[in-house]
Amino acid sequence: LPRLVREFVAQNNTSQIKHVIQILSQEFALSQHPHSRKGGLIGLAACSIALGKDSGLYLKELIEPVLTCFNDADSRLRYYACEALYNIVKVARGSVLPHFNVLFDGLSKLAADPDPNVKSGSELLDRLLKDIVTESNQFDLVGFIPLLRERIYSNNQYARQFIISWILVLESVPDINLLDYLPEILDGLFQILGDNSKEIRKMCEVALGEFLKEIKKNPSSVKFAEMANILVIHCQAADDLIQLTAMCWMREFIQLAGRVMLPYSSGILTAVLPCLSYDDRKKNIKEVANVCNQSLMKLVIPEDDEMDEAKQSMTLLAEPTSEESLSKPEAASSGESLPLCHGRSELDITALNQPLSFLHSSERIQVTLNLDGIVQVLDCHLHDTSIGMMTRIAVLKWLYHLYIKTPRKMFRHTDSLFPILLRTLSDESDEVILKDLEVLAEIASSPAGQTEGHGLSDGSDVRSSPVELHVPARAGQLSSSGMKGLECSPSTPTMNSYFYKFMINLLKRFSSERKLLETRGAFIIR
C-alpha cells in the first residue's frame, strides 16, 4: 500500500489517492467487522506516512473515519484509532490546525476513557497536538473559543483536567491572546475551581493566577465590565477557595477599572457586605471583602449628585485607581441606570447590574451611579436581623457616605429609610447606634433636606405607634423657604424638618419602649 500511494504521488494522481483513502475508510475503517476496522485504521496511518507532506491535501478524508472509531465499543479499536491519528498528525504537523476543533473534541472524550491504555494513547496524541499549537502562528483562537466555552462546563474530572491543561498551554503562547476571550470562559474556570480533586483545583488556581497577572500587566485591554457580574456570583459561593479567589479578583477589578465598576455596585455590595461579619475561620475572605468595600466607596464622588439620570449628556472623566490608564473602548463605557425601584421586595441582581455600553467616539467615561439599586441593597441588609454587627456598621457607613457625597439624590430615599434608621437605635451594639446617630444627624442637618422641599405636611407620623405627638407650632410654621432665612452661628447648623421628625419619633420610641429608654436613653441623648 505505501509503495502504491508513493507511485500515485509521483504521478500527481490525486483521484487515485482519494480512491485508495475512500476504500480504506468505507470498506475497512467503517466496516461492521472489528478486524476490518483495525486493518482500515492501520492502512489510513500507512497511507498518511506514504503521502508525507502531501497528506495535508487529504486530511479531512484521513481524519474523519479515524475519529469515528474513537467511539468504538471495543477499547482495543479506540487505542488503534489513537495510534493511527497520532501517525497522521505527526506527518501533517501544522497542516492539521484547520481541523483542530474536531481533533480537540475527540480528544476531550478520550481523556475520560475508562480504559487506561486508550487514555495513555490519547495523552501522547494530546502532547503532540500541544507541541504543534505552541510552535505555530496559524492557530484559529476565534473558531476554538465556542468549543472551549462549551467543554469547560464538563463535570468529568479527566475532561476538566484536559481543558485546564489546554488553557495553560494557550496562555503560554505569546502569539495567542486568550485574555480577550476571558469573559467567555471565566465562569467555567470558577466552577472547575470547586472540583473535588486537589490537583485540578491547583491547576485551575494556576490558570486563574496567570490571567490575573496578565490583567494587572495590561488593564487597558481588559473587558472588566463583561466579567463584573461573573465575579459577583462567585463572590457569594459556598466554597471558600472560589469565594476568596473571586473576592481577590473583585478587589483588583475595582482598583484597576475604577468607576467602570460603579454600575455593578448593588451586586458587589450584595456579595461583599455579608463577608464583613465573617469570623476568624474566614479571616482572609473578610479582609479582602473589606478592601473591596472601602475601594468601592471611594468611587462615589460629589459629581454623582449633579448627574441626573434624565440628562445622559453629562460625561465624567474616568478615574482608574491604577497607574495604568484605561483604553479608549473600556474608558468610554457607559453604565445604564435604572428607574426608581418602588415597592420591590426582592433584590433583582440581574436588573440592578446592567452591562456597560461602549461609546468609541469619546475618551471620557459616562457612568451613572445607580443609587436606587445601592440604597435598596443597604436597606435590605438593615432589615435583615440575622446579619452581623460589622455588616450593619458598614451599611450605616455607606449611608453616611452617600448622604455626604450625594445628598440631593439621597434625600429622595430618606422617607423610606427613616423608619429603619429609627428602629436601629434599639440595636444591641453601641457602635451600631453611634453610626446610626451619625447618619440621622447628617439627615437632620443637611442643607439638601431644606432645599428639596420636604415640608412637615407628613407630620411626625412615620409608621409610628398609635401615640400621637404633634410638632410644636413654631416648628411647624417653618417652611422650607423660611428655613433658608434662619440665621445661626457656624457651630450650630440649621436643622431641617427631619430634625423635628427625628426628635418626635425618638420621644415616641422612648415612650413605647421603656427598656430602650432605661438601657440606651442616656447614651443616645448624650
Short mmCIF file of C-alpha atoms in Angstrom, two decimals, residues 454-460:
data_model
loop_
_atom_site.label_atom_id
_atom_site.label_comp_id
_atom_site.label_asym_id
_atom_site.label_seq_id
_atom_site.Cartn_x
_atom_site.Cartn_y
_atom_site.Cartn_z
CA HIS A 454 -39.63 68.36 52.32
CA GLY A 455 -42.17 70.16 54.45
CA LEU A 456 -43.85 68.92 57.57
CA SER A 457 -47.07 68.03 55.80
CA ASP A 458 -46.50 64.36 56.50
CA GLY A 459 -46.20 65.42 60.10
CA SER A 460 -44.31 63.47 62.68
#
